[in-house]
Coordinates of C-alpha atoms and ligand atoms in Angstrom, one line a residue:
X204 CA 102.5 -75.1 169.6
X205 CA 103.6 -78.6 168.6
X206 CA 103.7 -81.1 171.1
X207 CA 107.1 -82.4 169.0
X208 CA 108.8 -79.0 169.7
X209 CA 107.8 -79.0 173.4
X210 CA 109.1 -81.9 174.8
X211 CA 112.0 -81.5 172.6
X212 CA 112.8 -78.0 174.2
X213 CA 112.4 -80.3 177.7
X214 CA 115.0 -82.4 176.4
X215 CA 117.3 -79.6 175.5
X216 CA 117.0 -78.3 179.5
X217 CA 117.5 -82.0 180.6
X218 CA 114.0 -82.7 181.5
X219 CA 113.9 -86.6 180.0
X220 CA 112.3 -88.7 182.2
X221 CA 108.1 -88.9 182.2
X222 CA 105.6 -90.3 184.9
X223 CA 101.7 -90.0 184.9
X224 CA 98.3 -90.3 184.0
X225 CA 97.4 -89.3 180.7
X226 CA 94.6 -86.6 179.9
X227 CA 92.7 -85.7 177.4
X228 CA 93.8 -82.5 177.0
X229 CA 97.3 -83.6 176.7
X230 CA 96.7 -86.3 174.4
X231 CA 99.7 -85.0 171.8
X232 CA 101.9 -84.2 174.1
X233 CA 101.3 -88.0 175.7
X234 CA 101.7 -89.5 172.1
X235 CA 104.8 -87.7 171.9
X236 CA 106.6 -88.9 174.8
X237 CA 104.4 -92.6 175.2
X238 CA 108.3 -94.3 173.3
X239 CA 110.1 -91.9 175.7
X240 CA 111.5 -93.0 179.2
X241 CA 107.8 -92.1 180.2
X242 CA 106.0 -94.3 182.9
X243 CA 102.3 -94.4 182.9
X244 CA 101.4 -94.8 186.5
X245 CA 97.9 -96.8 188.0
X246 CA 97.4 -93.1 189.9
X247 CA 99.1 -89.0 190.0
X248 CA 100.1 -90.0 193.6
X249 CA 102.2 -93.2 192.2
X250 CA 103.7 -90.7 189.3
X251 CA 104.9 -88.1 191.8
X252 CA 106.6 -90.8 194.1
X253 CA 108.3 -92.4 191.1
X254 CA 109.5 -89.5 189.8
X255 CA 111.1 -88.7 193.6
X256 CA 112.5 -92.2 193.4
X257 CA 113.7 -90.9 189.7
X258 CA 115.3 -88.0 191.6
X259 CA 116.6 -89.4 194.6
X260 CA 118.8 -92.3 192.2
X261 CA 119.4 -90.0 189.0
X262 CA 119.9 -86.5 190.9
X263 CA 117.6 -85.2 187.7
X264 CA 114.1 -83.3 187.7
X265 CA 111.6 -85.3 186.3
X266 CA 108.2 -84.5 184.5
X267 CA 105.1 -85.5 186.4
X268 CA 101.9 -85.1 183.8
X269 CA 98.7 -85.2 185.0
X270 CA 94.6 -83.9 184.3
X271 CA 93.8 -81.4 187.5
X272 CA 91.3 -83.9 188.6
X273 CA 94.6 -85.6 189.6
X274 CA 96.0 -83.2 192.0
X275 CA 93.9 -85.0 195.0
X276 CA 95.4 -88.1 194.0
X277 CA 99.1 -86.2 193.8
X278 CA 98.8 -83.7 197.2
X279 CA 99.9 -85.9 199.6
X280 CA 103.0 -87.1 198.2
X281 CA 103.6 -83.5 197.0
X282 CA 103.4 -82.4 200.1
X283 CA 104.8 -85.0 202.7
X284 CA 107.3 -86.6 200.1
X285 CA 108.4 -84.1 197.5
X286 CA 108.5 -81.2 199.5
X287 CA 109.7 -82.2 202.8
X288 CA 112.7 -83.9 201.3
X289 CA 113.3 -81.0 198.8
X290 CA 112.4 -83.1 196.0
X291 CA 111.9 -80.2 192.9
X292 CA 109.4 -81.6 190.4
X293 CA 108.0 -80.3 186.9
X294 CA 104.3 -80.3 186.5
X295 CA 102.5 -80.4 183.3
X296 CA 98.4 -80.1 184.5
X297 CA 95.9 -80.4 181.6
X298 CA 93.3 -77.2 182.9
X299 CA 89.8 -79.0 182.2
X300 CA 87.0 -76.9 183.5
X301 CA 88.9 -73.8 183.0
X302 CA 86.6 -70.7 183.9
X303 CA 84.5 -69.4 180.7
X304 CA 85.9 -72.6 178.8
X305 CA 82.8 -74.7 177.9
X306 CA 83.5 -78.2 179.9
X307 CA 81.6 -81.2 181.9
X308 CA 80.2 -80.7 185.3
X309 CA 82.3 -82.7 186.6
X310 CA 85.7 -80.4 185.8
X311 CA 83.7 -77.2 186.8
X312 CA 84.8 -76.5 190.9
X313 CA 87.7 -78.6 189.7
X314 CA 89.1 -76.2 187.0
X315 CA 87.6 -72.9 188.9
X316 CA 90.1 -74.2 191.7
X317 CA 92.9 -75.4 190.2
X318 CA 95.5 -72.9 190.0
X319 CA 94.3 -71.8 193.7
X320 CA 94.8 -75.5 195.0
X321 CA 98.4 -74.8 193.7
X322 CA 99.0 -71.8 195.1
X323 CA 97.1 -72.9 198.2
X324 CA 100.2 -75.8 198.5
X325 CA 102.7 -73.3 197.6
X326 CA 103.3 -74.9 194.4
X327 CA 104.7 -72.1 192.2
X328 CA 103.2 -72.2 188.9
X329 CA 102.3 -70.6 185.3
X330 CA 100.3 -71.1 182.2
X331 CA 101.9 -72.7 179.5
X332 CA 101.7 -70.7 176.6
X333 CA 100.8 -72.2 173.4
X334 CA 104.0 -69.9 171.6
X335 CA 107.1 -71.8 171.7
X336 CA 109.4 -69.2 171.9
X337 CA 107.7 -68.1 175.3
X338 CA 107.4 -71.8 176.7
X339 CA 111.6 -71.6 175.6
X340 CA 111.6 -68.7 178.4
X341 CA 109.0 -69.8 180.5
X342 CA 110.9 -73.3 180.9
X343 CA 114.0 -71.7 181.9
X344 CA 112.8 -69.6 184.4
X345 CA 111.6 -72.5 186.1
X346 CA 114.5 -74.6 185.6
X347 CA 116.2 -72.0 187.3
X348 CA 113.8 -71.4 190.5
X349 CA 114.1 -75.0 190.7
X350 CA 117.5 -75.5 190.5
X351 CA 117.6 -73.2 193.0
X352 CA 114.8 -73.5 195.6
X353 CA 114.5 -77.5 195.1
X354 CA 111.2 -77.0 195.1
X355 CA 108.5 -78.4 192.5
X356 CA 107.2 -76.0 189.1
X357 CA 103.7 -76.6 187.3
X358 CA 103.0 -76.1 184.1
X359 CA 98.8 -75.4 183.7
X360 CA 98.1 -76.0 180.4
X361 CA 94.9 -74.7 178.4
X362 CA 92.3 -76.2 175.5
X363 CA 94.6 -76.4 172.8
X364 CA 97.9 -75.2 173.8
X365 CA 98.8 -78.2 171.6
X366 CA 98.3 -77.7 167.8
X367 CA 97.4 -81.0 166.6
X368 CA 96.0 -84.5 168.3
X369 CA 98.3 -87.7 167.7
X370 CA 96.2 -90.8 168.7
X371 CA 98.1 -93.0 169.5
X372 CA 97.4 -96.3 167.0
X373 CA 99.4 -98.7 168.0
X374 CA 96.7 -100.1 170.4
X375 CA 95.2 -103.7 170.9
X376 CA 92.6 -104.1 168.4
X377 CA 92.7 -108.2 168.6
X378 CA 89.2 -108.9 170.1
X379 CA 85.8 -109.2 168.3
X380 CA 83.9 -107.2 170.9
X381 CA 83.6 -103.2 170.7
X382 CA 82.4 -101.1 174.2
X383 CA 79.0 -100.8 172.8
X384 CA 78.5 -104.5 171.8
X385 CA 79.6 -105.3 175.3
X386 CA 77.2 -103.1 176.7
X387 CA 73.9 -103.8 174.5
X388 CA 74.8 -107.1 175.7
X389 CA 74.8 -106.7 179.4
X390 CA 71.8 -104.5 178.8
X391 CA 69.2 -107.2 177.1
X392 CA 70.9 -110.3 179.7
X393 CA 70.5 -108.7 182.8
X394 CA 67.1 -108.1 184.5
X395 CA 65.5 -104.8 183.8
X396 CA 65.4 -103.9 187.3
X397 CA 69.4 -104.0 187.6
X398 CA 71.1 -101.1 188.8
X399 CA 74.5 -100.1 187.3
X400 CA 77.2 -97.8 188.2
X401 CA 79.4 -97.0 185.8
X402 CA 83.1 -95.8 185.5
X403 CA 84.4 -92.4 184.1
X404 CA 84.5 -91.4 180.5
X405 CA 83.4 -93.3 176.8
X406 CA 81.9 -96.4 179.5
X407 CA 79.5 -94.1 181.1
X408 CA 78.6 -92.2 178.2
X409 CA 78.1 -95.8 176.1
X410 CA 75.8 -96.8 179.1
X411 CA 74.3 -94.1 178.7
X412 CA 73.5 -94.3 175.1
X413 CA 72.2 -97.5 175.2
X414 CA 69.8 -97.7 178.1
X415 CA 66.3 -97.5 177.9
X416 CA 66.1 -96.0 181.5
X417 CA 69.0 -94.3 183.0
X418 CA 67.2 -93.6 186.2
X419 CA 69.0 -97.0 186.9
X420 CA 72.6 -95.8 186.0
X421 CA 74.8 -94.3 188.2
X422 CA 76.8 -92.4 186.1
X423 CA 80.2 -91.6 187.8
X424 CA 81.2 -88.8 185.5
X425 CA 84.2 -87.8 187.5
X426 CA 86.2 -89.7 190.3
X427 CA 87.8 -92.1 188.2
X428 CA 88.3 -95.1 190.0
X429 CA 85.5 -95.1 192.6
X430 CA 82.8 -96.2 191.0
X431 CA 83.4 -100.0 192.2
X432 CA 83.2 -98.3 196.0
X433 CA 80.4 -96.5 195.3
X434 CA 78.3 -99.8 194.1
X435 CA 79.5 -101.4 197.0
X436 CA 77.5 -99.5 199.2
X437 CA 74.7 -99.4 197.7
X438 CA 74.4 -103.2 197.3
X439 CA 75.1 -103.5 201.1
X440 CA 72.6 -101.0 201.9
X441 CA 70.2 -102.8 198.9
X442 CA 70.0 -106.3 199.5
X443 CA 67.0 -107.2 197.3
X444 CA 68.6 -105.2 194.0
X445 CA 71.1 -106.7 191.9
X446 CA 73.7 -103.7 191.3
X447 CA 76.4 -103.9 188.7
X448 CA 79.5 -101.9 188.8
X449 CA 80.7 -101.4 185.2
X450 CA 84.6 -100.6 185.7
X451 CA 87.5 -100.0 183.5
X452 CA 91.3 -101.2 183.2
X453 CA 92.5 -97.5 184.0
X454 CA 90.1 -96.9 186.5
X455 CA 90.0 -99.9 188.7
X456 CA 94.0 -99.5 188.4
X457 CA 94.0 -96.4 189.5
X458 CA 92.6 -97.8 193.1
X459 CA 93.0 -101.6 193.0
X460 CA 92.9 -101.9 196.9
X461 CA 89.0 -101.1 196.7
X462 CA 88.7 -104.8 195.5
X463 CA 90.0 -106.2 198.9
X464 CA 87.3 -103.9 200.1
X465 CA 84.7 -105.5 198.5
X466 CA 85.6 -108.8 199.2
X467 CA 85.7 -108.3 202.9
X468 CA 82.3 -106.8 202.5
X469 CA 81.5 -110.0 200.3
X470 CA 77.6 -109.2 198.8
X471 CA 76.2 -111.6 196.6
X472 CA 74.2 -109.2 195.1
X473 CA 77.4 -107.0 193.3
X474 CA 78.4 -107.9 190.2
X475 CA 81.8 -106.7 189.2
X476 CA 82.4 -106.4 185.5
X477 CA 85.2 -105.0 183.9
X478 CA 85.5 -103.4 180.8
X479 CA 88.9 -104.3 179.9
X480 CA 90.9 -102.5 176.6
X481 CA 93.8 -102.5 177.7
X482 CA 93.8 -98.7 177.4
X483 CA 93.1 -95.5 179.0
X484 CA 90.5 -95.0 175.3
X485 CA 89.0 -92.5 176.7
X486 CA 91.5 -89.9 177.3
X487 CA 93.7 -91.1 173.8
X488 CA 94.0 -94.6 174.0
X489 CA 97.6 -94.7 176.7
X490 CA 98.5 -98.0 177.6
X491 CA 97.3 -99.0 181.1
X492 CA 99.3 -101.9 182.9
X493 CA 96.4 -104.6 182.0
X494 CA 98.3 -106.0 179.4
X495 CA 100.7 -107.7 181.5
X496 CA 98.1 -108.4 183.8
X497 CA 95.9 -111.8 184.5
X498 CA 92.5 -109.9 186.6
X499 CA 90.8 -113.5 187.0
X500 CA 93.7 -114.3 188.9
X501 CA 93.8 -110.9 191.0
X502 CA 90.1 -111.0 191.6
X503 CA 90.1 -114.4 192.8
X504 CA 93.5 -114.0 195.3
X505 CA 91.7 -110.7 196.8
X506 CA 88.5 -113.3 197.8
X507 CA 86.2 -112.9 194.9
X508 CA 84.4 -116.2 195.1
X509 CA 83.6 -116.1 191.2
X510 CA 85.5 -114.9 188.3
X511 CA 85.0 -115.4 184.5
X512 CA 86.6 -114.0 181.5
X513 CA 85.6 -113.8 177.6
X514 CA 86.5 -112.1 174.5
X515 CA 83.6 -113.1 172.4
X516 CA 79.8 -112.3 171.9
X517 CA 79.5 -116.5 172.0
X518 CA 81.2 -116.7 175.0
X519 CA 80.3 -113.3 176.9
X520 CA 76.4 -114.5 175.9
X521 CA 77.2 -117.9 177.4
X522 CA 78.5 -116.9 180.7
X523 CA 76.7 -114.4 181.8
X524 CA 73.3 -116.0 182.7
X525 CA 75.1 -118.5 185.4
X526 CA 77.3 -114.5 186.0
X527 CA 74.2 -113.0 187.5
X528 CA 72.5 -116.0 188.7
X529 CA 74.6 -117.4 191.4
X530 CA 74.6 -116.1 194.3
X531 CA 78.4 -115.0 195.5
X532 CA 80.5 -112.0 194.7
X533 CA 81.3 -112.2 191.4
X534 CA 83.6 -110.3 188.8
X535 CA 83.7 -110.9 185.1
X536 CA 86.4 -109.4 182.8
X537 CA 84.9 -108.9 179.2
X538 CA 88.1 -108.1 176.7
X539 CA 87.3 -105.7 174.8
X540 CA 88.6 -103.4 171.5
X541 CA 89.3 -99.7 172.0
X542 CA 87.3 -97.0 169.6
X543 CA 87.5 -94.0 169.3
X544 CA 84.1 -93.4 170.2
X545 CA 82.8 -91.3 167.8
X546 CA 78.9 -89.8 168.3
X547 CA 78.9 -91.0 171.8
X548 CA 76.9 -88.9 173.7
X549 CA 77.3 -87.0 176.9
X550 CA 74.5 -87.3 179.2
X551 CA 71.9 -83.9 179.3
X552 CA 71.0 -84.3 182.9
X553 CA 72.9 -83.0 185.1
X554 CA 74.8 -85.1 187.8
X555 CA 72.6 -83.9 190.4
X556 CA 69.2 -84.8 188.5
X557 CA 71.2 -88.1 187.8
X558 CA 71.2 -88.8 191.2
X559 CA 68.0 -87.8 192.1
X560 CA 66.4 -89.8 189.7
X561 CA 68.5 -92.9 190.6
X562 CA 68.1 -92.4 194.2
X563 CA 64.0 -92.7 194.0
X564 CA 64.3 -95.7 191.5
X565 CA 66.5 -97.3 194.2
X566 CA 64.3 -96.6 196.4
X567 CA 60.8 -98.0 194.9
X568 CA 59.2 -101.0 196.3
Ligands
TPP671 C1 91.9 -88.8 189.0 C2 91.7 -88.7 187.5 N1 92.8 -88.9 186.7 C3 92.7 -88.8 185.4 C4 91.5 -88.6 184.8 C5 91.3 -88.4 183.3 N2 90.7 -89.6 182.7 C6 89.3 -89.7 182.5 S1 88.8 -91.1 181.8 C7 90.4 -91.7 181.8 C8 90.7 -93.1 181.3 C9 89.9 -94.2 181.9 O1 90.5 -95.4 181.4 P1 89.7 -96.7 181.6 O2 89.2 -96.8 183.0 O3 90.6 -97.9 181.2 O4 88.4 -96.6 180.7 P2 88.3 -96.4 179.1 O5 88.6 -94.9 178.9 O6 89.4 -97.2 178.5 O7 87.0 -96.8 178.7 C10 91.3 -90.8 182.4 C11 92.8 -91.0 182.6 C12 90.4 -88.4 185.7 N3 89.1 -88.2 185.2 N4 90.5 -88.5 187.0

């Protein structure tokens, strides 16, 4: 089905107002609403209370759209906002990991439970079926049961439900340095016994591309925003190693308040960088909230004792010897261009030979 006749069959049953995180299985569908009166949130939790906000002020059911590694985000405002106030709600839930569907690790116990988490929350729901004339009956039925009950309807939607993929191109493409330039760079100025952990999607998968020796990555191929947590630990626990955390616009969005974290903590041996494109690019290139935003400033209000920002190779190649060499918590925002990351590979370890390997390089004397 076209995403085009979907959300204009919503419209037609009223359903006009959009909150969430985008996914990469939704990707058309996303394109397709992004001029809409469609809010991308920093997290599934924020979309779910902005579209009971939507509710409460409009009296009208909103869309919340989401990936199903979102529903931990989303399940406590489903359950102690939405559905102790009777707020209904209208899921869509890209399926990844979807049993006998060939997927990442990371979506496997996801996908395998994700229509049992629902039903475990007593959170009706359906697959979406890729034939509009269904999806016309299918949306109707749960208009109805909502309209009704008052109580929330998701939509679990398969690989290629939608026909065709609109990337979205009206995307910042103003600064000189890609993802992978960024990265080489970072590689060849940084010791070669740095440890990095990196955020989810095309930044961990361009990491690992380009290193010589992934034993020293991290690669967090799933829960997206944590990877700045996770690095925080192990530099507290690893004094002597230098440890970089390699995060994203979307991702460090997406949990923001782990930055206060890390400056209370304070080590001098983390080094922050972020990866900024002003997009979610790995998931279809969705706006994220950076635009508007000045990190430097952020970084350095939350207690970050060092912040730097460039948008050049001149000026990322400049900065990042005094970066790493001085010896307070640091962040550095690189600017970067979105792509669309064509022959990137996925790593062929697994996640749990990742970490083994990682965890006895940490470890050597
Ligand atoms: C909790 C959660 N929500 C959504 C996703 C889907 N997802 C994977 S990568 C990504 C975009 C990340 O954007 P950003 O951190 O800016 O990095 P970029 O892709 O631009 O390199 C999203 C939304 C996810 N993996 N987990």
């Amino acid at each position: 089905m076209l995403a085009n006749d979907f959300v204009n069959i919503l419209k037609e049953y009223n359903f006009e107002a959009f909150f969430g995180v985008p996914d990469s299985l939704l990707k058309s569908f996303c394109s397709e609403i992004l001029n809409m009166e469609n809010t991308i949130t920093a997290n599934e939790g924020n979309a779910v209370a902005m579209g009971c906000g939507y509710y409460l002020s409009t009296g009208k059911i909103p869309v919340i759209y989401m990936q199903n590694s979102g529903l931990g985000n989303a399940i406590n405002p489903i359950l102690s906002l939405a559905d102790i106030y009777e707020i209904p709600l209208l899921f869509i839930i890209g399926w990844r990991g979807e049993p006998d569907i060939k997927d990442e690790p990371q979506h496997f116990k996801q996908g395998l439970l994700t229509r049992e988490l629902l039903n475990c929350i007593d959170l009706k729901n359906e697959i979406l079926s890729n034939d509009i004339n269904i999806v016309k009956k299918q949306l109707l039925t749960a208009k109805e049961y909502m309209d009704k009950t008052k109580k929330s309807f998701a939509f679990v939607v398969r690989k290629s439900t939608f026909e065709k993929e609109i990337i979205n191109k009206d995307v910042f493409q103003e600064f000189e340095l890609t993802r992978e330039m960024a990265i080489k760079t970072i590689l060849k100025l940084a010791s070669h016994d740095s440890f990095f952990v990196s955020t989810t999607g095309y930044i961990s998968r361009e990491l690992y591309k380009n290193s010589k020796d992934n034993s020293r990555n991290f690669l967090t191929v799933g829960s997206m925003g944590h990877a700045s947590s996770i690095a925080l630990s192990i530099a507290l626990n690893k004094k002597d190693k230098r440890i970089f955390c390699l995060d994203g616009d979307g991702a460090l969005l997406m949990h923001l308040g782990a930055i206060g974290t890390i400056a209370v903590k304070s080590p001098c041996n983390f080094k922050h960088i972020l990866l900024n494109n002003f997009v979610h690019n790995s998931v279809g290139s969705q706006p994220t909230s950076a635009k508007i935003m000045n990190f430097c400033e952020i970084f350095k209000g939350a207690g970050y004792k060092r912040v730097y920002t460039v948008k050049t190779q001149l000026e990322l190649e400049n900065i990042f010897p005094e970066f790493i060499k001085n010896k307070e918590l640091s962040f550095l925002e690189i600017k970067i261009r979105p792509d669309d990351a064509k022959n990137l590979p996925r790593p062929e370890k697994s996640p749990t030979e990742n970490k083994k390997a990682f965890m006895e390089k940490l470890n050597e004397k």
